[in-house]
Coordinates of C-alpha atoms in Angstrom, one line a residue:
M1 CA 134.0 90.9 92.8
S2 CA 131.2 89.1 94.6
M3 CA 128.7 87.2 93.3
T4 CA 125.4 88.2 92.1
R5 CA 122.2 86.7 93.9
L6 CA 121.5 84.7 91.0
E7 CA 124.8 83.4 91.1
Q8 CA 124.2 82.6 94.4
L9 CA 121.2 80.3 93.8
D10 CA 122.5 79.2 91.0
K11 CA 125.7 77.7 92.8
Q12 CA 123.3 76.6 96.1
I13 CA 120.8 74.7 93.5
A14 CA 124.0 73.0 91.8
R15 CA 125.2 72.0 95.1
L16 CA 122.1 70.7 96.1
R17 CA 121.9 68.4 93.2
R18 CA 125.4 66.9 93.6
R19 CA 123.7 66.3 97.0
A20 CA 120.8 64.4 95.7
V21 CA 123.2 62.3 93.1
R22 CA 125.1 61.3 96.2
L23 CA 121.9 60.4 98.0
N24 CA 120.4 58.7 95.4
A25 CA 123.9 56.2 95.3
I26 CA 123.4 55.5 98.9
S27 CA 119.7 55.0 98.5
Q28 CA 120.0 52.3 95.6
K29 CA 122.9 50.6 98.1
Y30 CA 120.4 50.2 100.7
W31 CA 117.6 49.0 97.9
N32 CA 120.6 46.5 96.7
A33 CA 121.0 45.6 100.7
R34 CA 117.4 45.1 101.6
R35 CA 116.9 42.6 98.6
I36 CA 120.0 40.7 99.6
I37 CA 119.2 40.5 103.0
F38 CA 115.6 39.5 102.3
I39 CA 116.4 36.6 100.1
C40 CA 119.5 35.4 102.0
G41 CA 116.9 35.2 105.0
V42 CA 114.3 33.3 103.1
L43 CA 117.0 30.7 101.8
L44 CA 118.7 30.0 105.2
A45 CA 115.6 30.0 106.8
L46 CA 114.4 26.9 104.3
A47 CA 117.6 25.4 104.5
F48 CA 117.7 25.4 108.5
C49 CA 114.4 24.3 108.7
N50 CA 115.5 21.1 106.5
L51 CA 118.8 20.8 107.8
A52 CA 118.1 21.8 111.4
S53 CA 115.3 22.2 113.6
N54 CA 112.3 24.3 113.1
K55 CA 113.6 26.5 115.9
T56 CA 116.6 27.2 114.8
A57 CA 115.3 28.0 111.8
W58 CA 112.3 30.1 113.7
Y59 CA 115.8 32.0 115.2
I60 CA 117.6 33.1 111.7
A61 CA 114.3 34.6 110.5
A62 CA 113.7 36.6 113.7
L63 CA 117.6 37.9 112.8
V64 CA 117.1 38.2 109.6
M65 CA 114.1 40.6 110.6
I66 CA 115.8 42.2 113.1
V67 CA 118.9 43.0 110.5
F68 CA 116.0 43.8 107.9
S69 CA 114.4 46.7 109.9
V70 CA 117.6 48.1 110.6
V71 CA 118.5 48.9 107.2
T72 CA 114.8 49.9 106.0
V73 CA 115.4 52.5 108.9
Y74 CA 118.5 54.0 107.7
H75 CA 117.1 53.7 104.0
N76 CA 114.1 55.4 104.9
R77 CA 116.2 58.2 106.8
V78 CA 117.9 58.8 103.4
R79 CA 115.0 59.0 101.1
D80 CA 113.5 61.6 104.0
S81 CA 117.0 63.6 103.1
L82 CA 116.4 63.1 99.4
T83 CA 112.4 64.5 99.6
R84 CA 114.0 67.2 101.7
N85 CA 116.8 68.5 99.2
S86 CA 114.5 68.0 96.2
L87 CA 112.0 70.4 98.3
L88 CA 114.5 72.7 98.8
I89 CA 115.7 72.6 95.4
E90 CA 111.8 73.5 94.1
I91 CA 112.4 76.5 96.9
K92 CA 115.7 77.9 95.3
Q93 CA 114.0 77.7 92.0
V94 CA 111.1 79.6 92.7
H95 CA 113.5 82.5 94.1
I96 CA 115.0 82.1 90.8
A97 CA 111.6 82.7 89.3
R98 CA 110.7 85.6 91.3
I99 CA 113.8 87.2 90.3
H100 CA 113.1 86.9 86.7
L101 CA 109.6 87.6 86.5
D102 CA 108.7 84.3 85.7
W103 CA 105.0 84.1 86.9
G104 CA 104.7 80.1 85.3
R105 CA 107.2 79.5 87.8
I106 CA 105.6 81.8 90.6
P107 CA 103.0 80.1 93.2
P108 CA 99.5 81.0 91.8
A109 CA 97.7 83.6 94.0
D110 CA 95.0 82.7 96.5
P111 CA 91.9 82.5 94.4
A112 CA 90.3 83.7 97.6
S113 CA 92.2 87.0 97.6
S114 CA 89.9 89.0 95.8
P115 CA 90.4 93.1 95.0
V116 CA 88.5 95.3 97.5
A117 CA 85.8 96.9 95.4
G118 CA 86.2 100.7 95.3
H119 CA 89.4 100.2 97.5
P120 CA 91.7 103.7 96.5
F121 CA 94.5 102.1 94.9
E122 CA 94.6 98.3 95.0
T123 CA 93.5 97.0 91.5
D124 CA 94.9 100.1 89.5
L125 CA 98.3 99.3 91.4
D126 CA 98.2 95.6 90.8
I127 CA 98.5 95.0 94.1
T128 CA 96.4 91.3 93.7
G129 CA 95.9 89.5 91.1
E130 CA 97.4 87.1 88.7
R131 CA 100.7 89.4 87.9
S132 CA 100.3 91.2 91.0
L133 CA 102.9 92.5 93.7
L134 CA 101.1 90.1 96.1
R135 CA 102.2 86.8 94.1
L136 CA 105.4 88.3 94.0
L137 CA 105.7 88.7 97.7
D138 CA 104.0 86.4 98.9
C139 CA 105.5 83.1 100.6
A140 CA 102.9 82.7 103.3
V141 CA 101.8 79.1 103.5
T142 CA 98.4 79.9 105.6
R143 CA 95.6 82.0 104.2
E144 CA 95.6 84.3 107.2
G145 CA 99.8 85.0 106.9
S146 CA 98.7 86.2 103.4
D147 CA 95.9 88.2 104.0
R148 CA 98.2 89.9 106.8
L149 CA 100.8 90.8 103.8
K150 CA 97.6 92.0 101.8
S151 CA 96.4 94.0 104.2
W152 CA 100.0 95.6 105.1
L153 CA 100.3 96.2 101.2
S154 CA 96.8 97.7 100.6
N155 CA 96.5 100.0 104.1
A156 CA 95.1 103.2 103.7
W157 CA 95.8 104.3 107.0
L158 CA 99.1 104.7 107.4
D159 CA 101.6 105.0 111.2
A160 CA 105.1 105.9 110.5
E161 CA 106.1 104.6 113.8
L162 CA 104.8 101.2 113.0
I163 CA 106.6 101.6 109.3
K164 CA 109.9 101.8 110.7
H165 CA 109.4 99.2 113.0
R166 CA 108.3 96.6 110.7
Q167 CA 111.1 98.0 108.4
A168 CA 114.1 97.2 111.1
L169 CA 112.3 94.0 111.3
V170 CA 112.4 93.1 107.6
R171 CA 116.1 94.7 107.4
E172 CA 117.1 92.1 110.1
L173 CA 115.4 89.0 108.7
K174 CA 117.1 90.0 105.1
A175 CA 120.6 88.0 105.7
H176 CA 119.0 85.1 107.2
Y177 CA 118.0 82.8 104.4
I178 CA 118.5 79.6 106.0
F179 CA 115.8 80.5 108.7
R180 CA 113.5 81.7 106.3
D181 CA 114.1 78.3 103.7
K182 CA 113.9 76.1 106.3
L183 CA 110.3 77.4 107.3
Q184 CA 109.5 77.3 104.2
L185 CA 111.2 73.5 103.7
L186 CA 109.1 72.6 107.0
S187 CA 106.1 73.8 105.7
A188 CA 106.6 72.2 102.1
V189 CA 107.4 68.3 104.1
A190 CA 104.0 68.6 106.3
R191 CA 102.3 69.8 103.2
L192 CA 103.6 66.6 101.5
Y193 CA 103.2 64.2 104.5
T194 CA 99.3 65.1 104.7
G195 CA 98.6 64.9 100.8
H196 CA 98.7 68.9 100.0
R197 CA 101.8 68.8 97.5
G198 CA 101.3 71.1 94.4
G199 CA 98.1 71.7 95.8
P200 CA 97.0 76.0 95.3
S201 CA 95.0 75.9 98.4
R202 CA 97.0 77.5 101.5
W203 CA 96.4 76.4 105.0
D204 CA 93.4 77.7 107.2
S205 CA 94.4 78.4 110.6
N206 CA 91.1 79.7 111.1
I207 CA 89.9 76.0 111.8
L208 CA 91.8 75.8 114.9
V209 CA 90.6 79.7 115.8
D210 CA 86.8 78.6 115.1
W211 CA 87.6 75.2 116.9
L212 CA 88.5 77.1 120.1
A213 CA 85.3 79.9 119.2
R214 CA 82.7 77.3 118.9
E215 CA 80.0 77.1 122.2
E216 CA 81.0 74.9 124.8
H217 CA 78.4 72.7 126.7
K218 CA 77.7 74.6 130.2
A219 CA 78.0 71.1 132.2
S220 CA 81.3 69.4 132.8
L221 CA 81.6 65.9 131.1
L222 CA 83.4 64.5 134.1
P223 CA 80.5 63.5 136.2
T224 CA 79.3 61.4 133.4
V225 CA 82.8 60.4 132.5
I226 CA 83.4 59.1 136.5
Y227 CA 79.8 57.2 136.5
L228 CA 80.3 55.3 133.4
S229 CA 83.9 54.5 134.5
I230 CA 82.6 53.0 137.6
L231 CA 79.8 51.0 135.8
S232 CA 82.8 49.5 133.4
A233 CA 84.7 48.8 136.2
L234 CA 81.7 47.1 138.1
N235 CA 80.5 45.3 134.9
I236 CA 84.4 44.1 134.7
I237 CA 84.1 42.6 138.2
C238 CA 80.9 41.0 137.7
I239 CA 82.2 39.1 134.8
V240 CA 85.6 37.8 136.7
L241 CA 83.9 37.2 139.6
A242 CA 80.8 35.2 137.9
T243 CA 83.9 33.5 135.7
L244 CA 85.3 32.0 139.0
H245 CA 82.0 31.1 140.2
L246 CA 82.3 33.3 143.0
I247 CA 78.4 35.0 142.5
P248 CA 76.0 34.4 140.2
P249 CA 75.8 35.9 136.8
I250 CA 74.4 39.1 137.2
W251 CA 77.1 41.2 135.0
P252 CA 74.1 41.0 131.9
I253 CA 72.3 43.4 134.3
T254 CA 75.3 45.5 135.2
F255 CA 76.5 45.3 131.1
V256 CA 72.7 47.0 130.3
I257 CA 73.4 49.7 132.7
Y258 CA 76.5 50.4 131.4
G259 CA 75.3 50.5 127.8
G260 CA 72.3 52.1 128.5
G261 CA 74.2 55.1 130.0
M262 CA 76.6 55.3 127.2
I263 CA 73.4 55.5 124.4
L264 CA 72.3 58.2 126.7
N265 CA 74.4 60.4 126.7
R266 CA 75.8 59.9 123.4
Q267 CA 74.8 63.5 122.5
R268 CA 77.7 64.7 124.6
I269 CA 80.0 63.6 122.3
A270 CA 78.4 63.3 119.2
T271 CA 80.5 66.0 117.4
A272 CA 83.9 65.4 118.9
W273 CA 85.4 63.3 116.3
E274 CA 83.6 65.6 113.6
E275 CA 85.5 68.7 114.9
L276 CA 88.8 67.0 115.0
Q277 CA 88.6 64.9 111.8
G278 CA 89.3 68.6 109.6
L279 CA 91.8 69.6 112.3
E280 CA 94.1 66.6 112.0
K281 CA 95.9 67.7 109.0
A282 CA 96.6 71.5 110.4
L283 CA 97.6 69.9 113.4
T284 CA 100.3 68.3 111.8
H285 CA 101.0 71.2 109.6
F286 CA 101.5 73.2 113.0
R287 CA 103.1 71.1 115.1
V288 CA 106.3 70.9 112.7
V289 CA 106.5 74.2 112.1
F290 CA 106.1 75.6 116.0
G291 CA 108.3 72.8 117.0
Y292 CA 111.0 74.3 114.6
L293 CA 110.6 78.0 116.1
E294 CA 110.7 76.7 120.0
S295 CA 114.1 75.1 118.9
R296 CA 115.7 77.9 117.2
S297 CA 117.9 80.7 119.3
Y298 CA 117.1 84.1 118.5
K299 CA 120.2 86.0 120.5
S300 CA 121.5 87.4 117.2
T301 CA 117.7 88.2 116.2
P302 CA 116.1 90.7 119.0
G303 CA 113.3 91.8 116.4
L304 CA 112.4 88.0 115.7
A305 CA 112.8 87.1 119.5
R306 CA 110.2 89.4 120.0
I307 CA 107.7 88.1 117.6
C308 CA 108.6 84.5 118.3
A309 CA 108.3 84.8 122.2
P310 CA 104.9 83.3 122.3
F311 CA 107.0 80.1 121.3
I312 CA 110.2 80.3 123.6
A313 CA 108.2 81.8 126.8
E314 CA 108.4 79.5 129.7
G315 CA 105.1 76.9 130.3
K316 CA 103.1 75.4 127.6
Q317 CA 104.9 74.5 124.3
P318 CA 103.1 74.7 121.4
S319 CA 104.3 71.9 119.6
Q320 CA 103.8 69.6 122.6
E321 CA 100.2 71.0 123.1
V322 CA 99.0 70.6 119.8
K323 CA 101.1 67.2 119.7
R324 CA 98.3 66.4 122.6
L325 CA 95.5 67.2 120.4
G326 CA 97.0 64.8 117.5
R327 CA 97.0 62.6 120.0
L328 CA 93.1 62.9 120.8
A329 CA 92.3 63.1 117.6
A330 CA 94.2 59.6 116.8
A331 CA 92.3 58.2 120.0
L332 CA 88.6 59.3 119.2
G333 CA 89.3 57.8 115.6
V334 CA 88.8 54.6 117.1
R335 CA 84.9 54.9 115.8
T336 CA 86.0 54.9 112.4
N337 CA 86.5 50.9 112.9
P338 CA 83.4 49.8 114.3
V339 CA 84.9 46.4 115.6
L340 CA 87.5 47.6 117.5
A341 CA 85.3 50.5 118.8
F342 CA 82.8 48.3 119.8
L343 CA 85.6 46.0 121.7
V344 CA 87.5 49.2 123.1
H345 CA 83.8 50.5 125.0
L346 CA 83.4 47.1 126.5
V347 CA 86.2 47.8 128.3
M348 CA 85.9 51.4 128.9
P349 CA 83.5 54.4 128.0
W350 CA 86.8 55.1 125.4
D351 CA 84.9 58.1 123.5
F352 CA 84.1 59.7 126.7
I353 CA 87.5 59.9 128.5
F354 CA 89.1 61.4 125.3
T355 CA 86.1 63.7 124.5
Y356 CA 86.6 65.0 128.2
R357 CA 90.0 65.3 127.7
L358 CA 89.7 66.9 124.5
E359 CA 87.6 69.4 126.5
F360 CA 90.1 70.3 129.1
V361 CA 93.4 70.9 126.6
K362 CA 90.7 73.2 124.9
K363 CA 90.5 75.3 128.1
E364 CA 93.9 75.1 128.9
I365 CA 95.0 76.4 125.3
A366 CA 92.0 78.7 124.5
D367 CA 94.0 81.7 125.1
L368 CA 97.5 80.6 123.7
L369 CA 96.8 79.3 120.6
P370 CA 95.1 82.5 118.9
R371 CA 98.8 84.0 120.5
W372 CA 100.9 81.6 118.5
L373 CA 98.8 81.5 115.4
N374 CA 98.9 85.5 115.3
A375 CA 102.9 85.3 116.0
W376 CA 103.3 82.6 113.0
H377 CA 101.4 84.9 110.7
E378 CA 103.1 88.1 111.8
L379 CA 106.0 86.4 111.1
E380 CA 105.0 84.7 107.5
A381 CA 104.4 88.0 106.1
L382 CA 107.4 89.6 107.5
N383 CA 109.5 86.7 105.9
S384 CA 107.9 87.4 102.5
L385 CA 109.1 90.9 102.6
A386 CA 112.4 90.3 103.8
N387 CA 112.5 87.8 101.0
F388 CA 111.5 90.3 98.8
A389 CA 114.7 92.3 100.3
Y390 CA 117.2 89.2 99.7
L391 CA 116.4 88.3 96.2
N392 CA 116.7 92.4 95.3
P393 CA 119.9 93.2 97.2
H394 CA 120.0 96.2 95.0
Y395 CA 116.9 97.7 96.2
E396 CA 116.8 100.2 99.0
F397 CA 115.1 101.2 101.8
P398 CA 113.3 104.3 101.8
E399 CA 113.5 107.1 104.3
L400 CA 110.5 108.3 106.0
L401 CA 110.2 112.3 106.2
A402 CA 108.6 114.3 108.9
E403 CA 108.1 117.3 106.6
S404 CA 104.4 116.7 104.7
G405 CA 103.8 116.6 100.9
R406 CA 107.4 115.6 99.7
V407 CA 109.0 112.8 97.3
V408 CA 112.6 112.6 96.4
A409 CA 113.2 109.3 94.1
R410 CA 116.3 108.3 92.4
Q411 CA 116.4 106.0 89.6
L412 CA 112.8 104.9 90.3
G413 CA 111.5 101.5 88.7
H414 CA 109.0 99.5 88.8
P415 CA 109.6 95.8 90.8
L416 CA 107.1 94.0 88.1
L417 CA 108.8 95.0 85.3
K418 CA 111.8 92.3 84.1
P419 CA 115.3 93.9 84.4
E420 CA 116.2 94.0 80.9
S421 CA 113.4 96.0 79.8
K422 CA 113.1 98.6 82.8
V423 CA 113.7 101.8 82.7
C424 CA 114.4 104.0 85.5
N425 CA 113.8 107.8 86.3
D426 CA 114.3 110.5 88.9
F427 CA 111.7 111.9 90.3
E428 CA 110.3 114.6 92.3
L429 CA 107.3 116.2 94.1
D430 CA 107.1 119.2 97.0
H431 CA 105.9 122.4 97.9
D432 CA 106.8 124.5 94.4
R433 CA 105.9 120.8 92.4
R434 CA 102.9 119.4 93.7
I435 CA 100.9 118.6 90.6
V436 CA 103.1 117.6 87.5
I437 CA 101.1 117.1 84.3
L438 CA 102.6 114.2 82.6
T439 CA 102.2 114.1 78.8
G440 CA 103.7 112.0 75.8
S441 CA 102.4 110.0 72.8
N442 CA 101.0 106.5 73.3
M443 CA 103.2 103.7 74.3
A444 CA 106.0 106.2 75.6
G445 CA 105.4 105.0 79.6
K446 CA 103.0 107.3 81.0
S447 CA 100.6 104.8 82.5
T448 CA 103.6 102.8 83.7
F449 CA 105.2 105.6 85.4
L450 CA 102.3 106.5 87.6
R451 CA 102.3 102.6 88.6
T452 CA 106.0 102.7 89.5
L453 CA 105.5 105.6 91.5
G454 CA 102.6 104.3 93.4
V455 CA 103.7 100.6 93.8
N456 CA 107.4 101.5 95.3
L457 CA 105.0 103.9 97.9
V458 CA 102.7 100.9 98.5
L459 CA 106.4 99.0 99.4
A460 CA 107.6 101.6 101.5
Y461 CA 104.7 101.9 103.8
A462 CA 104.5 97.9 104.2
G463 CA 108.0 98.0 105.3
A464 CA 110.2 96.9 102.4
P465 CA 112.5 98.0 100.3
V466 CA 111.6 100.1 97.0
N467 CA 113.0 99.5 93.4
A468 CA 115.5 102.7 93.4
D469 CA 118.6 104.0 94.2
G470 CA 117.0 106.2 97.0
L471 CA 113.3 107.3 98.1
Q472 CA 112.7 109.9 100.4
T473 CA 109.3 109.9 100.9
S474 CA 106.4 111.8 103.5
L475 CA 103.1 109.8 104.3
F476 CA 100.3 110.0 101.8
R477 CA 96.8 108.8 101.4
I478 CA 97.4 107.1 98.0
F479 CA 94.5 107.5 95.5
T480 CA 94.5 106.1 91.6
C481 CA 92.3 106.6 88.6
I482 CA 94.0 104.5 85.9
K483 CA 91.9 101.4 85.5
V484 CA 88.3 102.6 85.2
S485 CA 85.9 100.5 83.3
D486 CA 82.5 100.3 82.4
S487 CA 79.8 97.8 84.2
V488 CA 77.0 96.3 82.1
Q489 CA 76.0 94.6 85.5
D490 CA 75.8 98.0 87.1
G491 CA 74.2 100.1 84.0
L492 CA 77.3 102.1 84.1
S493 CA 79.3 103.7 81.1
Y494 CA 82.8 104.1 80.8
F495 CA 82.1 107.9 81.5
Y496 CA 80.2 107.8 84.1
A497 CA 82.4 105.0 86.2
E498 CA 85.2 107.4 85.5
V499 CA 83.5 110.3 87.3
K500 CA 82.1 108.1 89.9
R501 CA 85.7 107.6 90.7
L502 CA 87.2 111.2 90.3
Q503 CA 84.2 112.1 92.7
A504 CA 85.7 109.5 95.0
L505 CA 89.1 110.9 94.7
L506 CA 88.3 114.8 95.3
A507 CA 86.3 113.6 98.4
A508 CA 89.0 112.3 99.8
T509 CA 91.4 115.4 99.2
E510 CA 88.7 117.1 101.1
A511 CA 88.4 114.8 103.7
D512 CA 89.5 115.9 107.3
D513 CA 92.8 113.9 107.4
S514 CA 96.3 114.7 108.8
L515 CA 97.7 113.4 105.9
P516 CA 97.5 114.9 102.1
V517 CA 96.2 112.7 99.6
L518 CA 98.8 111.5 96.5
F519 CA 96.8 111.1 93.4
L520 CA 97.7 109.5 90.3
I521 CA 95.3 110.0 87.4
D522 CA 95.4 108.5 83.9
E523 CA 94.1 110.3 80.9
I524 CA 91.5 112.0 82.9
F525 CA 87.6 112.3 81.3
R526 CA 88.7 110.3 78.2
G527 CA 85.2 109.0 78.2
T528 CA 84.0 112.2 76.8
N529 CA 84.2 114.5 73.5
S530 CA 87.6 116.8 73.7
R531 CA 85.6 120.0 74.1
E532 CA 83.9 118.7 77.3
R533 CA 87.1 116.6 78.2
L534 CA 89.2 120.3 78.4
I535 CA 86.8 121.8 80.5
G536 CA 86.5 119.0 82.8
S537 CA 90.1 118.4 83.0
R538 CA 90.6 121.7 83.8
S539 CA 88.4 122.6 86.4
Y540 CA 89.1 119.4 88.1
I541 CA 92.8 120.3 88.2
R542 CA 92.3 123.7 89.3
S543 CA 90.1 122.1 92.2
L544 CA 92.7 119.6 93.1
A545 CA 95.4 122.5 93.5
H546 CA 93.4 124.3 95.9
G547 CA 93.9 121.8 98.6
T548 CA 97.3 120.0 100.3
S549 CA 97.1 117.3 97.5
V550 CA 100.3 116.3 95.0
G551 CA 100.2 114.0 92.3
L552 CA 100.3 112.9 88.4
V553 CA 97.8 113.5 85.9
A554 CA 98.9 111.8 82.8
T555 CA 97.0 113.2 79.8
H556 CA 97.2 113.4 75.9
D557 CA 95.6 116.8 75.6
L558 CA 98.4 119.4 74.9
E559 CA 95.9 122.4 76.3
L560 CA 96.0 121.1 79.8
I561 CA 100.4 122.0 79.7
K562 CA 99.3 125.9 79.7
L563 CA 97.9 125.2 83.4
A564 CA 101.5 125.5 84.4
D565 CA 101.8 129.0 83.4
E566 CA 98.4 129.6 85.4
I567 CA 98.4 127.8 88.5
E568 CA 101.3 127.8 91.1
G569 CA 102.7 124.1 91.8
V570 CA 102.0 122.8 88.5
V571 CA 104.6 121.8 86.2
N572 CA 105.1 119.9 82.8
Q573 CA 107.1 116.8 82.8
H574 CA 106.9 114.3 79.6
F575 CA 108.2 111.1 77.6
R576 CA 108.8 111.1 74.1
E577 CA 109.7 108.9 71.3
E578 CA 111.8 108.9 67.6
V579 CA 111.2 107.2 64.7
H580 CA 113.9 105.1 62.8
E581 CA 114.1 103.1 59.9
G582 CA 110.4 103.2 60.0
R583 CA 109.4 102.2 63.4
M584 CA 108.6 104.0 66.9
V585 CA 111.8 103.9 69.3
F586 CA 110.8 104.9 73.0
D587 CA 113.5 105.4 75.6
Y588 CA 111.0 105.7 78.6
R589 CA 113.1 108.6 79.7
L590 CA 111.2 111.3 82.1
R591 CA 112.1 114.5 81.0
S592 CA 111.0 118.4 82.0
G593 CA 108.5 120.6 80.3
P594 CA 106.0 119.4 77.7
C595 CA 106.1 116.7 74.6
P596 CA 106.6 118.3 71.7
T597 CA 105.9 115.5 70.0
T598 CA 102.8 113.4 69.3
N599 CA 102.5 110.0 67.5
A600 CA 98.9 109.1 67.0
L601 CA 99.3 109.7 63.0
T602 CA 102.7 108.0 62.9
I603 CA 101.5 104.8 64.4
M604 CA 98.5 104.8 62.3
R605 CA 100.6 105.4 58.9
L606 CA 102.8 102.7 59.9
E607 CA 100.2 100.3 60.4
G608 CA 98.8 100.7 56.9
L609 CA 96.0 103.0 57.6
P610 CA 94.7 105.9 55.5
V611 CA 95.8 109.1 57.0
E612 CA 95.4 112.7 55.4
T613 CA 98.4 114.8 54.5

């Protein structure tokens, strides 16, 4: 019998912890060896200083330092291995948290990723937010990678070929968990070594893009560099010749000219260091990850090879180019030490030379860096979907149907519900069952089922597997009306906010678009009295039935079930409950027909409220 994914992860964590114990033992031995070498070296040096010559003592001290340095190098390698091992354990533990929906252990949502106002379904289906689909899936370390995943999940304009292509890539990446974990590990190491460990913020690669897009100086800095370099060389020659008494001491004049030239042109290089200050950490991040993507073989992953083509194409390697930028940043960083900066500028126009080099490198990679970053963001979003597929091997990839207006789902469940509390249902929409009137008691599961269908369609259209034993679906424009709320700031009552939302839904169904709308409506017109609610609901559903849209309307109003006898394509389904030993029991099973029971009075009675018989 094969192991479950949880058992595999637990086994991997146990193996990593055993490795940590071995590495800690080795590290302790190195610590002891360093202490012994240091103490023995000091004692030997003192002994030879007293018993032999000072020269011998210095030789002994030098030898001990060499041995100590070698041991330190090997010890640091062991400590680096311990750090990586610890980070890999954290990655595996987060995988387990995603399976268990342990939100306290799943990395927090990006505060910058807020819902789009008026989106057809983002808020209602919990696509973004604290306990959202995006947070469950998102493994990206860059804000742009996370935003790309979000755009896939919230995309209202669909392309069947693009979805199938993305689905094939996710299938390919699903099995390569070592590759995905290695990328996360390298990112975590880079974050740790740049002081970002544990921070909620993501890398902002737009720093690099904005830097490239910044307006360049019209004139090249090269003539200024040549001019100042000549003055610098002339100044040094005059100093040397004056020191040898071959010429009069005219070097103060050349030095003033040289210094004046630098001061007059200082504005040309004033922003170079400020620009690179914010880039240094980003450069360290991307150099590590890009280096791994360049070195990896892609023979068994043709889809991944196409995405990573910018990293493995002949010519400039991203990691080397980013490394060049890092060296230039370090060189320009000399100005942070005033004494050192003064000394090096006495010899050469240091800042001018390296600012020119920076401009040169910037022009070289202006077209390449956006391609590298775009490939990395694409890979991050795909890795998030592939990781979701890997952690849920019982989820199935959906089949996209060429015909319009059909959904067939077997054992459909909600991916944001814990396995132990999840109930899965079969469901179908087609030309004969276009609109489902979903009735049922309070807490029976109507709203949850609306979200279950919606969120699985969102996953299907993003290219991910769905929480079902099987899903066949046409392409739809999803539109929901579930979490309507009033707005004090905008002066909207609950009822008026609901009317505005339903009006937007109706406009979407009447829009000139080849894809039909799939609507999910919860408690239609709940913000008004029962008589007007019934009249408005019947009229609204009739209007929906005249078009090509399909969907579900969840309601407590049992009068609406009569529409199934009046309108072709309207059917009834329901959830029900039972009372056992004085408490409500729900099985959350979807059944055909209208709901035969209600429970509002029962709930009131069970909670001790007065209810007339």
